[in-house]
C-alpha cells in the first residue's frame, strides 16, 4: 500500500517530539546573564522583564529549544550537503520551462488541499476559487502542466490544515523545528501530517501511488516536490549574518502564521 | 519542503515597502523621493540596468548567458579561505568554521579586477553586491566580493582583534584577506586592480587604499577607487541609526511586544481582505501602496535592521574576547551549538552600536593602541585623513543629497574632501539608488573610462558633478 512513507514521516515527527520532551525545558531565561560574576549588561540592567507575559520583549513559547536548535542545525547541514547542491544543478541543467511545468503540476495537486482546507474554514469564495482552479488546470491546463487558471481569474490561494486548526481555535502550542520542513509549532505540525493524509487520499484516488513500487514512487514524488519548493526559496541557513538567526526565524515564523490565521 | 521561508523573510521587511510617491523627475529619473522609502525599497526591478543596455561596455571575452536563458547559472563561485588556521572558534559558531567566505566572478582572459566591500552587517552575497558583481562582470572585470568586517564570518575568520570599529585595523585585515585570496587564485589573469565599497564598506575602501599606498612590499596599486554612500563620521552615523530605532517605537523599547502585536494585527487585517495576494512581495507592495507607513515607522524599521546587525556583532565580539559584556566570562566555554541564545539576544538587542563603541571597543583599544579615546574617535572620520583624500585623484565618491545617515553639513564636507570627484544625486536615501540604471551606467563609465554616448542613453543626466 501507499502509506509506508507516510508512516515513516509520522514516526520521524513523533520521534522528534519525544526527543524534545525528554530534553525539555531547562529555562535558561533567568540564569543566562549570571555566571559566578554577572555580565556588564543583564536583562535587568537593560530593562527587559523576566516575566514571559511582559511587553518589554517578544516571548515565544519554546520549551523544546535545545532539540529544536539541534534539528535546525541538522537542516542547515542537510541544505549544505544535499539540497542546495541538488537545487543548483536543477536550475543549471533543467530548462526553465520544464521547471515551471513541474512546479505547476505540484501546485495543481496541492490546490486540492487548498480547496479542502478553505472549505473546512467555511471560506466560501476561496473554496470555489481553489476548486475552479483545480478543475480548469487539470483539464485545459493538461494535468496541471500549464497554469491557465490564474489568467482566468482564479489565483492560487494557499490554505493549509494548520490554518484550519487555527480557525477552529486550536492554540499554536510550543514552537518546533521539524527535520526537512523547518520551523513549525505543534498545531502546524499536526496540520502538516493532516495535509499529507489528504494528499495520500487523492493521489490514491488518481491511482498514482498504487502497486508494488509505491515506496519508490513516493520517494520520487516527494523528493522532486522538495527540490521544486526549495528552488523557489532564496533563504540560506546562517546567511542572515546574525548569531541570533534561530531567534529571528522563530519570531518571523510565528508572526507569519499569526498573520495568516488572524490571531 | 520547508515552509515558505521567503515569506517569513518578507515579514521582516514588514514596514518596508511602498510609500507610493512615484513621479517622474525631469532629470534624474530615480522615482522615490522620500529618502526613507528609498532606503527601504531600493530600486524596483524594472528600473535596474538591463543586461542588454550594458552591452555597450561588454568586451569580446565576456562569456555571459543571455538574459532570457532557460538555465540559471551563477556567474560567481563561492570559496572559503583560512586566514588564522590556529584560531579556535567556539562550537556555538560551528557554521563559521572553515574560513572567510567570499566569491569570485572570473573571466578566462586577462582583465582588470575589482574588489567590492559590503556595508555594515552585510556579506559578500548581499543583493547589492550580487547586482554590482553582475554588472562589473559583464563590463569585463573579474569581481571579488568581500564581506563587511562587522559580520561574524569575517570577525571570527579574518579580524585580528575580533572587535570591529577601528578603521585602520579593520582595513588592514581586509587588505590582508585580499592578498591571501589573490595568492590562492593566482591563475586569474589580472591587468589592474580597482576597488569599491558601499556604506561602511566605502569607508573601509578608503583606508584599504591608504594602507596599500603606504605599505612596503607587495601592493595592489589600485587604479581607481569608488566610494558609494560612505558615512563621513562613523560616530555620527552610528548615533543617527541607533536613535532611529530607539526613538521611533511608540512608547519606547519597553513596549516592543505591543508594537510587534500591533504590526501583526495590522498586516493580518489587510491580508484577510486580500487573500489572493499571498504573503509575498506583491502583498507588501499593495499594502504599502494602500496604507503607506509613516516616516516614524520607516525609521523604526531602518533602525531595527541596523540593530539586528549590531547586536550580532557585539555578541560575537564578546564571545570571542570574553569581555563579560553580555555573557558572563565564565559561561562562554559552556556554550554549544544548541545552547539557547535568547537571553543574550534580548540584552544585545537593547544595546546600541554607540554603547558598544564607548563601553567595549574604546576601553580595549585605548589600552592596546596607547591612543586616547578622543584620537580613536576622530580616526573614524574622513576628516582625519583630509590631506590624503584631497590630493588623491584616484578616489571618487557617489552620494545622495538626502542620505539619512548623514548629519546636516556633511555633504559639504564630502565636496571639500573630494574636490571635483564627487557625484551627487538628488534622491536615493541610503543606498536606495545604487542599482538604479543611471547609477550603474555612471559606475561603469567611471571604472572603464568609456563614456556612454548620448545616442545610446539620451536620458543620462541629472546628477550634479
XYZ file of C-alpha atoms in Angstrom:
728
model
C 0.000 0.000 0.000
C 0.923 3.599 -0.345
C 1.067 4.622 3.266
C 4.526 3.337 4.031
C 6.400 6.546 3.548
C 3.687 8.439 5.307
C 4.226 6.288 8.368
C 7.947 6.849 8.258
C 7.307 10.549 8.171
C 4.918 10.307 11.082
C 7.332 8.297 13.171
C 10.058 10.811 12.402
C 7.881 13.611 13.710
C 6.792 11.679 16.783
C 10.388 10.752 17.469
C 11.264 14.409 17.260
C 8.555 15.307 19.704
C 9.590 12.686 22.220
C 13.205 13.756 21.929
C 12.053 17.248 22.664
C 10.082 16.235 25.710
C 12.879 14.229 27.220
C 15.340 17.080 26.930
C 12.865 19.680 27.692
C 12.934 22.892 29.314
C 15.715 23.939 31.461
C 14.658 27.508 31.113
C 17.848 29.454 30.828
C 15.827 32.620 30.843
C 16.620 33.684 34.374
C 20.184 32.478 34.635
C 21.579 33.359 31.222
C 23.378 36.524 32.109
C 24.554 35.434 35.533
C 27.688 33.409 35.968
C 29.842 33.418 39.044
C 30.354 37.008 38.092
C 27.469 38.502 36.143
C 27.880 40.240 32.804
C 28.178 44.023 32.477
C 24.749 44.098 30.868
C 21.926 41.879 32.025
C 18.217 41.613 31.285
C 17.626 43.610 34.430
C 20.121 46.332 33.666
C 18.780 46.875 30.144
C 15.202 46.823 31.383
C 13.852 43.560 29.976
C 11.388 41.885 32.290
C 11.842 38.221 33.207
C 8.077 37.760 33.132
C 7.191 35.967 29.863
C 3.933 37.892 29.694
C 5.545 41.293 29.875
C 5.614 43.701 26.968
C 9.300 44.532 27.171
C 10.217 41.831 24.659
C 8.628 39.236 22.404
C 8.428 35.809 24.052
C 7.631 32.736 22.013
C 6.894 29.541 23.903
C 9.743 27.180 23.065
C 10.141 24.541 25.788
C 11.988 22.153 23.444
C 14.504 24.744 22.357
C 17.599 22.623 22.768
C 16.219 19.873 20.493
C 14.817 22.439 18.117
C 18.221 24.028 17.762
C 19.800 20.650 17.068
C 17.277 19.964 14.331
C 17.768 23.476 12.985
C 21.471 22.737 12.656
C 20.716 19.355 11.093
C 18.551 21.098 8.494
C 21.326 23.594 7.821
C 23.734 20.742 7.088
C 21.174 18.910 5.017
C 20.872 22.069 2.954
C 24.635 22.434 2.595
C 25.462 18.887 1.656
C 22.353 17.812 -0.205
C 19.541 20.198 -1.011
C 21.407 23.251 -2.246
C 23.827 21.317 -4.490
C 20.837 19.456 -5.951
C 18.888 22.688 -6.420
C 21.888 24.361 -8.080
C 22.157 21.503 -10.551
C 18.417 21.514 -11.125
C 18.477 25.213 -12.017
C 21.629 24.987 -14.104
C 20.709 21.981 -16.224
C 16.911 21.729 -16.364
C 15.418 24.378 -18.690
C 13.170 26.921 -17.023
C 10.022 25.893 -18.922
C 10.399 22.313 -17.684
C 10.895 23.515 -14.101
C 7.869 25.754 -14.447
C 5.806 22.812 -15.716
C 6.901 20.653 -12.772
C 6.073 23.451 -10.366
C 2.652 23.876 -11.950
C 1.862 20.173 -11.652
C 2.703 20.179 -7.942
C 0.763 23.372 -7.343
C -2.177 21.811 -9.102
C -2.172 18.753 -6.851
C -1.754 20.915 -3.793
C -4.712 23.034 -4.823
C -6.865 20.074 -3.761
C -5.518 20.620 -0.237
C -6.141 24.328 -0.613
C -9.737 23.630 -1.600
C -10.463 21.200 1.216
C -8.820 23.444 3.799
C -10.675 26.526 2.592
C -13.956 24.627 2.891
C -13.071 23.479 6.393
C -12.608 27.139 7.355
C -16.006 27.937 5.815
C -14.380 30.289 3.313
C -16.969 30.004 0.523
C -15.405 32.249 -2.068
C -11.912 30.834 -1.600
C -13.212 27.268 -1.764
C -14.882 27.969 -5.102
C -11.786 29.781 -6.377
C -9.483 26.913 -5.442
C -11.869 24.283 -6.755
C -12.247 26.094 -10.081
C -8.513 26.430 -10.230
C -8.010 22.714 -9.854
C -10.684 21.848 -12.415
C -9.511 24.255 -15.103
C -5.807 23.498 -14.692
C -6.373 19.740 -14.633
C -8.417 19.823 -17.833
C -7.438 22.770 -20.002
C -4.035 23.043 -18.336
C -3.335 19.409 -19.322
C -2.990 17.673 -15.981
C -1.761 20.872 -14.389
C 1.307 21.388 -16.570
C 0.066 24.813 -17.569
C -1.398 27.317 -15.163
C -4.231 28.841 -17.093
C -6.433 29.379 -14.040
C -4.566 32.479 -12.854
C -5.282 34.168 -16.174
C -8.933 33.133 -15.876
C -9.231 34.955 -12.563
C -8.583 32.065 -10.173
C -5.290 32.900 -8.459
C -3.543 30.492 -6.109
C -4.791 30.965 -2.548
C -2.900 28.702 -0.200
C -4.767 27.199 2.717
C -3.142 24.556 4.888
C -4.551 22.364 7.608
C -2.685 24.288 10.290
C -4.831 27.277 9.347
C -7.940 25.092 9.667
C -6.919 24.168 13.202
C -6.231 27.809 13.981
C -9.597 28.819 12.589
C -11.335 26.419 14.988
C -9.454 27.861 17.914
C -6.615 25.379 18.412
C -3.737 27.316 20.032
C -0.323 27.295 18.338
C 1.353 25.301 21.088
C 5.102 25.036 21.555
C 7.412 26.160 18.770
C 9.021 23.300 16.885
C 11.646 22.814 14.212
C 10.952 19.776 12.036
C 13.589 17.851 10.145
C 13.343 18.754 6.417
C 10.360 21.071 6.911
C 11.937 23.681 9.144
C 10.093 25.964 11.558
C 6.693 24.945 12.834
C 4.724 24.596 16.035
C 2.668 21.797 17.494
C -0.501 22.953 15.760
C 1.146 23.375 12.366
C 2.963 20.049 12.681
C -0.384 18.382 13.162
C -1.522 20.312 10.111
C 1.403 19.056 8.033
C 0.536 15.459 8.910
C -3.131 16.043 8.081
C -2.216 17.602 4.742
C -0.146 14.523 3.908
C -3.171 12.347 4.669
C -5.344 14.460 2.400
C -2.713 14.208 -0.351
C -2.484 10.480 0.130
C -6.217 10.108 -0.398
C -6.339 11.994 -3.673
C -3.096 10.580 -5.026
C -4.526 7.174 -4.291
C -7.750 8.220 -5.981
C -5.861 9.110 -9.120
C -4.174 5.727 -8.950
C -0.799 7.374 -8.800
C 0.731 5.622 -5.865
C -0.613 2.116 -6.025
C 1.152 -1.126 -6.772
C 4.390 -2.729 -5.788
C 6.523 0.327 -6.460
C 4.605 2.677 -4.228
C 7.543 3.410 -1.932
C 9.875 4.243 -4.775
C 7.113 6.300 -6.287
C 6.568 8.171 -3.050
C 10.226 8.987 -2.675
C 10.336 10.270 -6.236
C 7.155 12.282 -5.945
C 8.036 13.947 -2.675
C 11.721 14.181 -3.497
C 11.111 16.199 -6.633
C 8.483 18.226 -4.788
C 11.108 19.098 -2.187
C 13.562 20.218 -4.866
C 10.835 22.273 -6.541
C 9.880 24.016 -3.307
C 13.465 24.606 -2.194
C 14.419 26.020 -5.583
C 11.808 28.729 -5.171
C 13.158 29.930 -1.816
C 16.143 32.229 -1.566
C 16.641 31.513 2.138
C 20.048 30.134 3.093
C 20.915 28.914 6.566
C 23.288 31.093 8.549
C 23.230 33.748 5.920
C 21.184 36.206 7.970
C 24.544 37.306 9.378
C 23.438 37.301 12.971
C 24.251 34.637 15.559
C 20.636 35.076 16.675
C 19.260 33.632 13.457
C 17.318 30.900 15.263
C 15.586 33.533 17.376
C 14.855 35.706 14.352
C 13.351 32.857 12.358
C 11.248 31.826 15.350
C 9.948 35.366 15.645
C 9.194 35.685 11.943
C 7.656 32.259 11.508
C 5.324 32.900 14.407
C 4.431 36.334 13.069
C 3.717 34.926 9.635
C 1.399 32.227 10.983
C -0.416 34.687 13.207
C -0.956 36.933 10.206
C -2.368 34.042 8.174
C -4.604 32.780 10.921
C -5.642 36.203 12.071
C -4.751 35.884 15.725
C 9.960 21.133 1.783
C 10.378 23.744 4.422
C 7.518 26.087 4.901
C 7.998 29.189 2.961
C 11.000 30.978 4.264
C 10.877 33.576 1.616
C 7.619 34.767 3.048
C 8.896 34.881 6.552
C 11.793 36.940 5.354
C 9.282 39.308 3.943
C 7.666 39.729 7.284
C 10.897 41.167 8.449
C 10.579 43.798 5.807
C 7.163 44.447 7.159
C 7.010 48.166 7.324
C 9.284 48.432 4.387
C 7.504 48.633 1.165
C 5.733 51.199 -0.722
C 5.258 54.782 0.063
C 3.666 55.431 -3.279
C 5.356 58.722 -4.008
C 6.305 57.808 -7.547
C 6.651 60.532 -10.070
C 8.931 61.073 -12.986
C 11.590 63.618 -12.218
C 12.521 65.932 -15.017
C 16.189 64.975 -14.978
C 17.399 62.306 -12.588
C 14.883 59.511 -13.080
C 15.069 57.653 -9.757
C 11.412 57.726 -8.754
C 11.299 57.537 -4.950
C 11.516 60.993 -3.443
C 11.138 60.086 0.213
C 14.659 59.164 1.439
C 13.342 56.668 3.997
C 11.177 54.878 1.429
C 14.133 54.848 -0.960
C 16.381 53.318 1.704
C 13.822 50.603 2.374
C 12.507 49.842 -1.104
C 15.686 50.290 -3.107
C 15.284 50.137 -6.859
C 12.278 48.447 -8.454
C 13.348 45.623 -10.773
C 12.162 47.397 -13.927
C 14.432 50.377 -13.241
C 17.661 48.438 -12.914
C 20.085 48.361 -15.833
C 19.086 45.588 -18.223
C 21.725 43.198 -19.430
C 21.084 44.448 -22.952
C 21.759 48.077 -22.028
C 25.200 47.148 -20.702
C 26.445 45.515 -23.925
C 27.945 48.925 -24.706
C 30.679 48.160 -22.151
C 30.933 44.441 -22.826
C 34.329 43.298 -24.212
C 34.553 40.299 -26.551
C 35.994 37.940 -23.963
C 32.937 38.145 -21.701
C 31.052 34.885 -21.769
C 27.665 35.522 -20.212
C 24.349 33.783 -20.802
C 21.642 35.884 -22.452
C 19.066 37.390 -20.079
C 16.339 35.091 -21.404
C 18.387 31.903 -20.926
C 16.469 28.816 -19.823
C 19.258 27.923 -17.431
C 20.068 29.708 -14.172
C 23.793 29.634 -13.620
C 25.654 31.840 -11.203
C 28.459 33.901 -12.695
C 30.444 33.639 -9.477
C 31.891 30.819 -7.393
C 31.929 30.819 -3.596
C 35.055 29.946 -1.647
C 36.454 29.810 1.884
C 39.947 30.744 2.951
C 41.624 30.029 6.248
C 43.496 33.097 7.485
C 44.124 32.208 11.120
C 44.326 28.402 10.969
C 45.359 28.193 14.616
C 42.412 30.134 15.901
C 39.824 28.319 17.980
C 36.243 29.153 17.150
C 33.532 28.334 19.702
C 31.192 25.458 18.800
C 28.439 27.969 19.048
C 29.734 29.260 15.711
C 30.163 25.809 14.165
C 28.853 27.150 10.867
C 31.596 29.777 10.653
C 34.429 27.290 10.975
C 36.387 26.635 7.807
C 37.356 30.146 6.886
C 36.414 33.501 5.467
C 33.763 33.239 2.772
C 33.986 35.269 -0.427
C 33.060 34.947 -4.051
C 34.777 35.490 -7.378
C 33.347 36.032 -10.836
C 36.246 35.294 -13.117
C 36.957 35.566 -16.838
C 39.100 33.197 -18.876
C 41.138 36.120 -20.111
C 43.384 38.906 -18.969
C 41.124 41.546 -17.445
C 41.001 44.237 -14.765
C 39.891 43.051 -11.323
C 37.592 44.888 -8.965
C 37.096 44.233 -5.255
C 33.741 45.135 -3.691
C 33.475 45.580 0.096
C 29.975 45.367 1.551
C 28.424 47.591 4.197
C 27.607 47.137 7.898
C 26.088 43.768 8.645
C 26.111 42.566 5.081
C 28.036 39.870 3.283
C 29.738 39.031 0.011
C 26.425 37.667 -1.229
C 24.151 40.570 -0.327
C 21.759 41.512 -3.093
C 23.531 44.834 -3.705
C 26.851 43.075 -4.192
C 25.291 40.433 -6.418
C 23.864 43.133 -8.637
C 27.098 45.107 -8.854
C 29.066 41.929 -9.407
C 26.921 41.029 -12.398
C 27.256 44.495 -13.928
C 31.021 44.752 -13.474
C 31.483 41.213 -14.725
C 29.560 41.981 -17.880
C 31.700 45.077 -18.374
C 34.771 42.853 -18.422
C 36.016 42.907 -14.822
C 36.927 39.958 -12.667
C 34.959 40.659 -9.499
C 35.908 39.642 -5.957
C 33.226 40.196 -3.302
C 34.273 40.692 0.323
C 32.050 40.714 3.424
C 31.951 43.535 5.936
C 34.348 43.169 8.900
C 31.251 43.660 11.083
C 29.723 40.249 10.347
C 30.564 37.127 12.376
C 32.109 35.218 9.462
C 34.668 37.970 8.837
C 35.208 38.747 12.508
C 35.949 35.168 13.529
C 37.998 34.248 10.473
C 39.791 37.384 9.349
C 39.760 40.028 12.079
C 42.912 40.419 14.167
C 41.142 41.567 17.319
C 37.596 40.272 16.590
C 36.461 43.677 17.793
C 35.382 45.769 14.787
C 35.363 49.548 14.825
C 38.933 50.561 14.228
C 39.212 51.725 10.638
C 42.952 51.122 10.471
C 42.882 47.609 11.855
C 39.726 46.511 10.039
C 41.058 47.788 6.743
C 44.455 46.168 7.247
C 42.571 42.919 7.903
C 40.619 43.361 4.670
C 43.815 44.099 2.780
C 45.456 41.014 4.212
C 42.462 38.855 3.258
C 42.520 40.295 -0.277
C 46.182 39.418 -0.683
C 45.674 35.893 0.589
C 42.746 35.455 -1.770
C 44.790 36.628 -4.755
C 47.658 34.326 -3.815
C 45.257 31.413 -3.640
C 43.749 32.234 -7.038
C 46.998 33.050 -8.781
C 45.688 31.686 -12.078
C 43.413 34.708 -12.552
C 44.960 36.979 -15.178
C 44.746 40.483 -13.780
C 45.716 43.618 -15.683
C 44.919 46.213 -12.989
C 43.253 46.375 -9.608
C 40.222 48.502 -8.772
C 38.273 48.904 -5.552
C 34.802 49.916 -4.443
C 32.581 49.636 -1.387
C 29.282 50.917 -0.142
C 28.247 52.476 3.165
C 30.744 51.415 5.839
C 32.420 49.342 3.110
C 33.192 52.641 1.338
C 34.981 53.906 4.440
C 36.925 50.665 4.526
C 37.800 51.108 0.845
C 39.434 54.453 1.688
C 41.576 53.010 4.442
C 42.433 49.917 2.413
C 43.693 52.215 -0.338
C 45.683 54.283 2.121
C 47.135 51.166 3.710
C 48.084 49.840 0.282
C 49.726 53.144 -0.689
C 51.830 53.274 2.456
C 52.697 49.611 2.655
C 56.097 48.034 1.977
C 56.335 45.041 -0.328
C 53.545 43.564 -2.388
C 50.859 46.089 -3.274
C 47.709 46.289 -5.362
C 48.264 49.880 -6.534
C 44.569 50.434 -7.119
C 43.994 52.325 -10.321
C 40.620 53.773 -9.349
C 38.561 53.655 -6.171
C 34.858 54.455 -5.864
C 33.116 55.184 -2.559
C 29.365 54.700 -2.578
C 27.349 56.452 0.163
C 30.133 56.498 2.781
C 29.498 57.884 6.261
C 31.598 60.996 6.864
C 31.950 60.351 10.557
C 31.327 56.805 11.712
C 30.307 58.041 15.159
C 27.717 60.480 13.819
C 26.131 57.909 11.553
C 26.053 55.257 14.239
C 24.319 57.600 16.674
C 21.760 58.517 14.000
C 20.975 54.879 13.299
C 20.784 53.933 16.979
C 18.314 56.704 17.586
C 16.213 55.815 14.563
C 15.377 52.584 16.303
C 15.174 53.720 19.919
C 13.177 56.885 19.321
C 10.586 55.542 16.941
C 8.958 52.603 18.693
C 5.759 54.066 20.149
C 6.111 54.014 23.915
C 9.815 53.180 23.637
C 11.642 49.881 23.541
C 9.869 48.708 26.680
C 6.793 48.347 24.524
C 8.390 46.266 21.820
C 5.965 43.382 22.239
C 2.968 45.699 21.971
C 4.424 47.056 18.758
C 5.049 43.545 17.404
C 1.457 42.536 18.092
C 0.145 45.724 16.560
C 2.047 45.135 13.343
C 0.800 41.551 13.104
C -2.739 42.701 13.673
C -2.487 45.369 11.016
C -0.939 43.069 8.412
C -3.397 40.313 9.256
C -6.373 42.598 8.725
C -5.066 43.617 5.327
C -4.316 40.010 4.435
C -7.824 38.959 5.353
C -9.225 41.332 2.741
C -6.619 40.421 0.124
C -6.038 36.699 0.469
C -5.330 36.261 -3.219
C -2.097 38.248 -2.894
C -0.411 35.557 -0.802
C 2.201 36.831 1.634
C 4.970 37.618 -0.810
C 6.417 40.709 -2.411
C 3.198 41.609 -4.163
C 1.265 41.588 -0.921
C 3.565 44.064 0.778
C 3.745 46.144 -2.363
C -0.037 46.501 -2.367
C -0.287 47.001 1.352
C 2.129 49.864 1.355
C 0.587 51.469 -1.649
C -2.743 51.408 0.102
C -1.531 52.134 3.633
C 1.784 53.975 3.344
C 3.741 53.721 6.599
C 4.611 56.911 8.436
C 8.157 58.276 8.446
C 8.324 57.237 12.083
C 7.519 53.616 11.223
C 10.076 53.581 8.436
C 12.754 54.996 10.728
C 11.955 52.264 13.231
C 12.434 49.634 10.544
C 15.728 51.042 9.248
C 16.936 51.273 12.837
C 15.691 47.755 13.531
C 17.667 46.253 10.671
C 20.777 48.095 11.830
C 20.195 46.929 15.398
C 19.890 43.308 14.316
C 23.311 43.649 12.681
C 24.959 45.468 15.561
C 23.581 43.180 18.278
C 25.003 40.155 16.476
C 28.341 41.872 16.082
C 28.501 42.803 19.766
C 27.627 39.283 20.836
C 30.248 37.714 18.553
C 32.948 40.079 19.801
C 32.020 39.282 23.392
C 32.051 35.505 22.912
C 35.467 35.596 21.288
C 37.087 38.152 23.571
C 35.419 37.081 26.817
C 34.806 40.599 27.940
C 31.727 39.817 30.024
C 29.813 42.480 28.135
C 26.621 40.455 27.678
C 27.844 36.946 28.548
C 29.462 36.246 31.889
C 33.089 35.373 31.155
C 32.835 32.014 32.887
C 29.870 30.912 30.818
C 31.446 31.289 27.396
C 33.134 27.903 27.370
C 29.875 26.121 28.212
C 28.093 27.430 25.093
C 27.454 24.765 22.453
C 25.855 24.587 19.011
C 22.440 24.062 20.589
C 22.654 26.497 23.514
C 19.812 28.942 23.843
C 20.987 32.449 22.993
C 17.616 34.060 23.557
C 18.633 35.885 26.705
C 21.763 37.292 25.089
C 19.830 38.328 22.029
C 17.432 40.277 24.208
C 20.212 42.015 26.086
C 22.285 42.759 22.979
C 19.196 43.994 21.188
C 18.879 46.751 23.776
C 22.463 47.904 23.412
C 23.231 50.265 20.592
C 26.324 50.394 18.431
C 27.236 53.561 20.271
C 27.189 51.738 23.590
C 29.499 49.110 22.115
C 31.926 51.797 20.906
C 32.031 53.537 24.291
C 31.957 50.569 26.650
C 33.582 47.777 24.710
C 35.677 48.913 21.768
C 37.220 52.098 23.172
C 38.347 50.753 26.564
C 40.050 47.855 24.790
C 41.678 49.884 22.053
C 42.872 52.660 24.342
C 44.831 50.029 26.231
C 46.022 48.283 23.095
C 46.981 51.244 20.932
C 48.073 53.695 23.580
C 45.953 56.320 21.864
C 43.403 58.467 23.650
C 39.667 57.897 23.305
C 39.398 61.193 21.512
C 42.052 60.291 18.966
C 40.439 56.924 18.312
C 37.074 58.605 17.781
C 38.387 61.214 15.345
C 40.292 58.495 13.483
C 36.917 57.096 12.466
C 36.073 60.151 10.390
C 37.136 61.044 6.857
C 38.210 64.486 8.115
C 41.088 62.837 9.935
C 42.741 61.983 6.634
C 41.630 65.103 4.751
C 45.003 65.958 3.132
C 45.342 62.412 1.799
C 41.844 62.463 0.304
C 42.118 65.938 -1.163
C 45.270 65.053 -3.057
C 44.346 61.552 -4.117
C 42.739 61.856 -7.530
C 42.171 58.102 -7.828
C 39.406 58.169 -5.215
C 35.902 59.345 -6.197
C 32.570 59.440 -4.401
C 28.932 58.849 -5.268
C 26.463 60.074 -2.704
C 22.886 61.230 -2.269
C 21.816 64.666 -1.086
C 19.055 63.092 1.001
C 21.053 60.235 2.595
C 19.563 59.803 6.103
C 22.835 58.570 7.645
C 24.461 61.970 7.129
C 24.272 64.908 9.525
C 23.498 68.355 8.148
C 26.626 69.833 6.584
C 28.325 66.533 5.918
C 27.564 66.678 2.197
C 29.594 69.904 2.049
C 32.411 68.164 3.858
C 32.380 65.458 1.193
C 32.544 68.008 -1.589
C 35.536 69.613 0.108
C 37.286 66.302 0.743
C 36.891 65.069 -2.842
C 37.069 68.243 -4.924
C 35.817 67.626 -8.471
C 35.459 63.924 -7.737
C 32.021 63.884 -6.150
C 28.843 62.820 -7.939
C 25.731 63.786 -6.011
C 22.254 62.501 -6.769
C 19.232 64.445 -5.584
C 17.404 61.326 -4.356
C 18.077 57.789 -3.294
C 18.259 57.875 0.518
C 20.872 55.494 1.862
C 21.857 53.127 -0.980
C 18.334 53.068 -2.433
C 19.539 54.070 -5.894
C 22.779 52.060 -6.091
C 21.229 49.604 -8.533
C 19.226 52.248 -10.397
C 20.199 52.109 -14.077
C 21.806 55.537 -14.289
C 23.933 54.850 -11.218
C 25.085 51.632 -12.842
C 25.948 53.471 -16.065
C 27.830 56.109 -14.070
C 29.827 53.461 -12.213
C 30.772 51.685 -15.428
C 31.729 54.959 -17.078
C 33.918 55.757 -14.122
C 35.722 52.437 -13.975
C 36.075 51.791 -17.710
C 36.665 55.416 -18.669
C 34.309 54.753 -21.564
C 31.549 57.357 -21.756
C 28.175 56.188 -22.898
C 27.266 58.211 -25.980
C 24.213 60.424 -25.896
C 22.703 58.355 -28.646
C 22.755 55.228 -26.533
C 21.392 56.925 -23.452
C 19.701 60.233 -24.144
C 18.326 60.452 -20.604
C 21.652 60.095 -18.864
C 21.827 63.310 -16.956
C 20.647 64.803 -13.726
C 23.431 64.150 -11.290
C 25.378 67.111 -10.041
C 29.001 66.648 -10.903
